[in-house]
Structure formats: structure tokens, C-alpha cells
CSV table of N, CA and C in Angstrom, one decimal:
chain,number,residue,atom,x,y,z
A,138,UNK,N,78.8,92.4,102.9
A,138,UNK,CA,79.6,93.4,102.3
A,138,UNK,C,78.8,94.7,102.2
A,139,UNK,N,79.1,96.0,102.8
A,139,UNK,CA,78.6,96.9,102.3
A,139,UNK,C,78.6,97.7,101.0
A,140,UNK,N,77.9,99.0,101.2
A,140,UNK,CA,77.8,99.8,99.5
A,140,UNK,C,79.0,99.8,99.4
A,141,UNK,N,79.8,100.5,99.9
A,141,UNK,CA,81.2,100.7,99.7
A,141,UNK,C,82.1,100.2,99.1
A,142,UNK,N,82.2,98.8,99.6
A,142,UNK,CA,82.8,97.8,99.2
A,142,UNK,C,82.8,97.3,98.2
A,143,UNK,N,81.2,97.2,97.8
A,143,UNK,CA,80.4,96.6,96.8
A,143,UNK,C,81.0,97.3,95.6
A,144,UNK,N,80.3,98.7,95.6
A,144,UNK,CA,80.8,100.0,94.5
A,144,UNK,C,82.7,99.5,94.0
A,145,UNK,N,83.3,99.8,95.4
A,145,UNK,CA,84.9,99.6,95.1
A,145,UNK,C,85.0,98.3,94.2
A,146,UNK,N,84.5,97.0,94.6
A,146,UNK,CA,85.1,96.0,93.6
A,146,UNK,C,84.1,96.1,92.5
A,147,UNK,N,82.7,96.8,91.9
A,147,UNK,CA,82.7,96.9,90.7
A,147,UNK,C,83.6,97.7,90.5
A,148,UNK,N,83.2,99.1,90.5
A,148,UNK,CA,84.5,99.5,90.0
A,148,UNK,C,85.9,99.1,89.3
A,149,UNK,N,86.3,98.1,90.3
A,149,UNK,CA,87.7,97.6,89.8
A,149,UNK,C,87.5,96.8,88.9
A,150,UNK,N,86.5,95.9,89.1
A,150,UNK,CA,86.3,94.8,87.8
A,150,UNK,C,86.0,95.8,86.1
A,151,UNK,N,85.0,97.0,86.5
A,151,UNK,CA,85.0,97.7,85.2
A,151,UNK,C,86.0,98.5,84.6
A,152,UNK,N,86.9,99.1,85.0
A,152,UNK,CA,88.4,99.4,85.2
A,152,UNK,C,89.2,98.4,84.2
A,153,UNK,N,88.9,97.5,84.8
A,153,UNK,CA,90.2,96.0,84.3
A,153,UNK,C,89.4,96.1,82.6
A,154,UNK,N,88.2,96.2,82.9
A,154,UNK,CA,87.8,95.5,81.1
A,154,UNK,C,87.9,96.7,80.5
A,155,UNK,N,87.6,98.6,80.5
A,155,UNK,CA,88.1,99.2,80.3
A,155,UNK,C,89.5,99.1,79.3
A,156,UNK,N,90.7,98.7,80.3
A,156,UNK,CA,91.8,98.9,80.0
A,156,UNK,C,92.1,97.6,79.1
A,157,UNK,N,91.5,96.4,79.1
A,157,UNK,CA,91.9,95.3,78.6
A,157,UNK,C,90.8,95.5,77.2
A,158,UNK,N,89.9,95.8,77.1
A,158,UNK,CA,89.4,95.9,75.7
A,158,UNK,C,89.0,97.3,75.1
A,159,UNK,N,89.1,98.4,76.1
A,159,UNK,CA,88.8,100.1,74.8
A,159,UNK,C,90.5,100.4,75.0
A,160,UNK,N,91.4,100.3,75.5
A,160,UNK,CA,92.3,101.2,75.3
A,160,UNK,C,93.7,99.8,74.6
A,161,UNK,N,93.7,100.6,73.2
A,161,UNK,CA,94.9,99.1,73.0
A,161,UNK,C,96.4,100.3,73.0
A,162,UNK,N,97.2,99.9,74.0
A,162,UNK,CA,98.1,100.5,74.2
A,162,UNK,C,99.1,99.4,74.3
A,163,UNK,N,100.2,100.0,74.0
A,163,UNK,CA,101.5,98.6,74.5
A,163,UNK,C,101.6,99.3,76.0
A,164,UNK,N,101.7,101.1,76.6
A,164,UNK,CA,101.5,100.8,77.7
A,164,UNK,C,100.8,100.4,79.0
A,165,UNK,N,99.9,99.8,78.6
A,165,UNK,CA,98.7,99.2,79.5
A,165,UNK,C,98.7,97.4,79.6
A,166,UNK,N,100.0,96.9,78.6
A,166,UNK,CA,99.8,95.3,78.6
A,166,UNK,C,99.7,94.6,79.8
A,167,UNK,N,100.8,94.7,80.6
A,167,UNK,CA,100.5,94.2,82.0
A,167,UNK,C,99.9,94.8,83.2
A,168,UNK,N,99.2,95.5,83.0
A,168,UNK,CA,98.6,96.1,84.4
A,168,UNK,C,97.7,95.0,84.7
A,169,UNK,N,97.8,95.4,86.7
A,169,UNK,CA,96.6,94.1,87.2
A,169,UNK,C,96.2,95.2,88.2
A,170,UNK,N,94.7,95.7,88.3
A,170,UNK,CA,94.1,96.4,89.3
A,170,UNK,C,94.0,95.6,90.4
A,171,UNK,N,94.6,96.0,91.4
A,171,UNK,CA,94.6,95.6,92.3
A,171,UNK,C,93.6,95.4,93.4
A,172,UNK,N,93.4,97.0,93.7
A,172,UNK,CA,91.5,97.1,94.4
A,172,UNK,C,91.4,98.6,94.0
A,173,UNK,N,90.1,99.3,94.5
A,173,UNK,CA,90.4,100.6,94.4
A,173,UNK,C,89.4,100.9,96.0
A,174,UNK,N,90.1,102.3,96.4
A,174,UNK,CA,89.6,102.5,97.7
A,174,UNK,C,88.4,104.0,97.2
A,175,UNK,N,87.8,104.0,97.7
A,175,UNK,CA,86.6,104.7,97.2
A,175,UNK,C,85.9,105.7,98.6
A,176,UNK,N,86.1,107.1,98.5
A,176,UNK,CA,85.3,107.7,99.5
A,176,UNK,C,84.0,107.1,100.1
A,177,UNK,N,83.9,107.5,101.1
A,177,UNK,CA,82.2,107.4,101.5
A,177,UNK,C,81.3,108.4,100.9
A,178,UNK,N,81.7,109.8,100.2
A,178,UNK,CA,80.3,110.0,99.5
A,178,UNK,C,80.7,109.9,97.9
A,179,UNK,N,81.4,109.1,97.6
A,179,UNK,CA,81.6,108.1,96.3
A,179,UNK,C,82.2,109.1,95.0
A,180,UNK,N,82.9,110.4,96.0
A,180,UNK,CA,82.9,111.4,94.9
A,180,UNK,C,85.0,111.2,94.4
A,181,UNK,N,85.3,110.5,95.0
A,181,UNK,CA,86.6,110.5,94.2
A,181,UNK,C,86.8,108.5,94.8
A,182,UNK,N,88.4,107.9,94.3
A,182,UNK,CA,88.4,106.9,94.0
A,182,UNK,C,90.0,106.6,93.8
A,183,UNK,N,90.8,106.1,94.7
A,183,UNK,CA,91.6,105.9,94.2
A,183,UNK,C,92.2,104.1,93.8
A,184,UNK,N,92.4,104.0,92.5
A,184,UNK,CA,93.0,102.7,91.5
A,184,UNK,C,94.3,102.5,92.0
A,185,UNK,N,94.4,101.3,92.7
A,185,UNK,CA,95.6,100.8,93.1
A,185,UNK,C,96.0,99.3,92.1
A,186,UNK,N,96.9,100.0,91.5
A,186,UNK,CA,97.2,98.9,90.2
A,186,UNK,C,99.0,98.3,90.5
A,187,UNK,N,99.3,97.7,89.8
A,187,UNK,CA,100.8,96.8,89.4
A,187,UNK,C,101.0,96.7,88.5
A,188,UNK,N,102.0,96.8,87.7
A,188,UNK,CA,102.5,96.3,86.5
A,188,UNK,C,103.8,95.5,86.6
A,189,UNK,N,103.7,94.6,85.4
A,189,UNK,CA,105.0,93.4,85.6
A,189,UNK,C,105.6,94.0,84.3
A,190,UNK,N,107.2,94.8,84.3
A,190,UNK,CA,108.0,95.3,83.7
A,190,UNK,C,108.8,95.6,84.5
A,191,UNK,N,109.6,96.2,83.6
A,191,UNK,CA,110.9,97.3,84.5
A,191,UNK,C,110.4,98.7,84.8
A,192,UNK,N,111.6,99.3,85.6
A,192,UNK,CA,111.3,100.4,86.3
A,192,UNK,C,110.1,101.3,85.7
A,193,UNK,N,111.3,101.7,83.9
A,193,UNK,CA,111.0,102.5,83.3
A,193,UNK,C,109.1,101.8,82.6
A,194,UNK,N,109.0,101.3,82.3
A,194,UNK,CA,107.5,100.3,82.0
A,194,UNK,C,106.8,100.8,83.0
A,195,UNK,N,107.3,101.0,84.3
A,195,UNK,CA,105.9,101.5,85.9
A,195,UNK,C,105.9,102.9,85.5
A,196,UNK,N,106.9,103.8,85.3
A,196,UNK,CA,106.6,105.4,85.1
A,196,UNK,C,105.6,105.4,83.5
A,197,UNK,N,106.4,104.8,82.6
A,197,UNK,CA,105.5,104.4,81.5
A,197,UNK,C,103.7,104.6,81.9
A,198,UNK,N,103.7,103.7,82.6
A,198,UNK,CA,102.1,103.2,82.6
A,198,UNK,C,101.8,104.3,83.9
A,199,UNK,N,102.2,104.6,84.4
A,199,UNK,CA,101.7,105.9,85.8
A,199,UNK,C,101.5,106.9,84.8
A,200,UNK,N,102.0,107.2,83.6
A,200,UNK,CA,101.9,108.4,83.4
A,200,UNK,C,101.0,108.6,82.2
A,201,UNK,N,100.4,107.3,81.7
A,201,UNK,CA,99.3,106.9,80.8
A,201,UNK,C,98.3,107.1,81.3
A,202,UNK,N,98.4,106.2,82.5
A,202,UNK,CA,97.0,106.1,83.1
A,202,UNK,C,96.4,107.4,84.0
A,203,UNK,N,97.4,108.5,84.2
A,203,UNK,CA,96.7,109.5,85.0
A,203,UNK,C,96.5,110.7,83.8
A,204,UNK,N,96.9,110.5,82.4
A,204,UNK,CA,96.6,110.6,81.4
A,204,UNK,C,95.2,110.5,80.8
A,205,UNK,N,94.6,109.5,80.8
A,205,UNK,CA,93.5,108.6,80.8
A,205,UNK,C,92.3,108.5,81.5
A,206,UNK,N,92.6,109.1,82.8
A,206,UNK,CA,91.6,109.2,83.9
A,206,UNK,C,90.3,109.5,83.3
A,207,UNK,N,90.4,111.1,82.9
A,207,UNK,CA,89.0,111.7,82.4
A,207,UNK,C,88.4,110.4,81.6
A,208,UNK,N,89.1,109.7,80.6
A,208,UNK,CA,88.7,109.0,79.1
A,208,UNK,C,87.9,107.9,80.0
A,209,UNK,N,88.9,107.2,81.4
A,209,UNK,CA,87.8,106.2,81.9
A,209,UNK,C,86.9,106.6,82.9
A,210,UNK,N,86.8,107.8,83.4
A,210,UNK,CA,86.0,108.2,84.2
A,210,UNK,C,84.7,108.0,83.3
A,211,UNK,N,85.1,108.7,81.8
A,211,UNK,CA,83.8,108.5,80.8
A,211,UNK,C,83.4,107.3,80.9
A,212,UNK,N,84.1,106.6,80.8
A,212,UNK,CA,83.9,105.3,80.4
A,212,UNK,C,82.8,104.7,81.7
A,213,UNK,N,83.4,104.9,82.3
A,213,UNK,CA,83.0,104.5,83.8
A,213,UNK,C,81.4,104.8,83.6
A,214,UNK,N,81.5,106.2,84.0
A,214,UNK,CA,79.9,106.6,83.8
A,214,UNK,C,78.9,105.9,82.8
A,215,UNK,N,79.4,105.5,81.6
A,215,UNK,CA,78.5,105.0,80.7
A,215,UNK,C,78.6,103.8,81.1
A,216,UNK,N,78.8,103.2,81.8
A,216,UNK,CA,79.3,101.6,82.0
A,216,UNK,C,78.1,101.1,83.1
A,217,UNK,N,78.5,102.3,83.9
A,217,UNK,CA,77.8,101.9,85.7
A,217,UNK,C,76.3,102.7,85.6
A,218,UNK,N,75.6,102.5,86.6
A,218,UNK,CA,74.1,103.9,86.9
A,218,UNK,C,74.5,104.3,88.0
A,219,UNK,N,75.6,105.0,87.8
A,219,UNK,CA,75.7,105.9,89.2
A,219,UNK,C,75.6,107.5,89.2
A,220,UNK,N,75.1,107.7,90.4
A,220,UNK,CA,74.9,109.0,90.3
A,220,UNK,C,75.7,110.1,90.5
A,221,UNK,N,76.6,109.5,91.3
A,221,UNK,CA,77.8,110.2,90.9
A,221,UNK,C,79.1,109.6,90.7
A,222,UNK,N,80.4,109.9,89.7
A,222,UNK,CA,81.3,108.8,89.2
A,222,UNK,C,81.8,109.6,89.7
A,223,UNK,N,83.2,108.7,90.5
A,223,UNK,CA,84.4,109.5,91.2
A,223,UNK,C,85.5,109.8,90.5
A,224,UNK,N,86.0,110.7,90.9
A,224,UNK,CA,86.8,111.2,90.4
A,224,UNK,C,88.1,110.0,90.5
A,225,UNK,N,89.2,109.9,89.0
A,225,UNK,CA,90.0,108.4,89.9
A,225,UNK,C,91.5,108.5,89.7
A,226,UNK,N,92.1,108.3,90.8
A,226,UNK,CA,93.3,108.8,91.0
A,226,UNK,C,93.9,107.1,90.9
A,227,UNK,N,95.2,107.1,90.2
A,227,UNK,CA,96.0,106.2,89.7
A,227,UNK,C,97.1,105.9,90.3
A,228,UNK,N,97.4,104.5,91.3
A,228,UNK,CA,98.3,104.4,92.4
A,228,UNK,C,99.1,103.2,92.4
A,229,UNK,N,100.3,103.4,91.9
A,229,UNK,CA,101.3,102.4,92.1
A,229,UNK,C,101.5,101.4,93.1
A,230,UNK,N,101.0,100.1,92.7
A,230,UNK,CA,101.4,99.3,94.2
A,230,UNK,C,102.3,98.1,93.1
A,231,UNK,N,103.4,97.8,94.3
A,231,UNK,CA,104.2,96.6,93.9
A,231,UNK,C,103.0,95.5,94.2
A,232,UNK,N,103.6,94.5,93.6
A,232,UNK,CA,103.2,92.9,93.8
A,232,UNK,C,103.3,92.9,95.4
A,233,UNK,N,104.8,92.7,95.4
A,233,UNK,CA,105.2,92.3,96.9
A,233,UNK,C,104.8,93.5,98.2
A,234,UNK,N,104.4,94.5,97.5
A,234,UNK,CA,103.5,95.4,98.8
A,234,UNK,C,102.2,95.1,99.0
A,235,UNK,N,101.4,94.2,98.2
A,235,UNK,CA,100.1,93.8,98.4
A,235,UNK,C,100.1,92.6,99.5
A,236,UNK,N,99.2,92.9,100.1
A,236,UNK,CA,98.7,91.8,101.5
A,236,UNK,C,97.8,91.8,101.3
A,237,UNK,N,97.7,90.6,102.5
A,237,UNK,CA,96.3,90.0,102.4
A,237,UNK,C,95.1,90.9,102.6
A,238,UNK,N,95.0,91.2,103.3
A,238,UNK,CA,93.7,92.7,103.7
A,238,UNK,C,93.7,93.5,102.2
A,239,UNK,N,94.4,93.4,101.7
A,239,UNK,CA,94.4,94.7,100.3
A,239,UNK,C,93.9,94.1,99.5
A,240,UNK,N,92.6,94.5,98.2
A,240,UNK,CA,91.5,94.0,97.9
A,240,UNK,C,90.7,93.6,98.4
């Protein structure tokens, strides 16, 4: 596995605990990060997540989470030793649009 890779699924695993223990929201109950895809010079990041609700529940949480970014970008930083934390862009994926190659 390269850096890349490597970086991308921490990332997502610190993300998930982020959202599951600093932020208590009713809009963040079902989200599942899915993967995140991550530049090669590590400077932005995009979070490809799912939620299990209705429509209005997906706009709900799209619009929390890109809300939120700066708060977990903090978070991020204090979390990881990286030298530089990407910027992270918040991306709706269905269940049933995830395949196998994705994560």
C-alpha cells in the first residue's frame, strides 16, 4: 500500500471517530465514511460518505458536514502529525453506488 493510500484510510478511520464521538448531532447519526480520495501533495481531500435516511436526512447531513469541515479539519490536525492537513470536501455517495474498487 502506498503513502497515499495509507494517509487516505487513516484519514477516514479519524473522520468516522471525529463524527461518532466530538460532534453529538441528530444530523450525523447514520453516516458511514466510505473512503476518502486524497491528492498527491496531500493538500485537499475529498470524504465520500452515505447516510441511511430519507432524501431530506442526505441534504440534512450534506449541509452539516460542509458546515463542519474547518471544525474537523481542526480536529484532524490535532489528531494526525501531518505536515500538511487537507483541505476536506464532503461527497455524497449512495450505498448502492459503492463498488468494489471504492475504498
Amino acid at each position: 500500500m502506498n503513502r497515499v493510500a495509507r494517509v487516505s484510510q487513516l484519514i477516514r478511520q479519524v473522520i468516522a471517530t471525529i463524527l461518532l464521538r466530538e460532534i453529538r448531532s441528530d444530523k450525523v447519526t447514520m453516516v458511514s465514511i466510505l473512503y476518502v480520495d486524497i491528492s498527491p501533495d496531500f493538500h485537499n481531500a475529498t470524504v465520500y460518505y452515505s447516510v441511511i435516511g430519507t432524501h431530506e436526512e442526505c441534504n440534512k447531513t450534506q449541509r452539516f458536514l460542509r458546515k463542519m469541515a474547518p471544525f474537523i479539519k481542526g480536529k484532524l490536525g490535532r489528531m494526525l502529525s501531518m505536515r500538511t492537513v487537507p483541505n476536506l470536501r464532503f461527497r455524497y455517495k449512495s450505498y448502492k453506488d459503492v463498488g468494489p474498487h471504492d475504498g
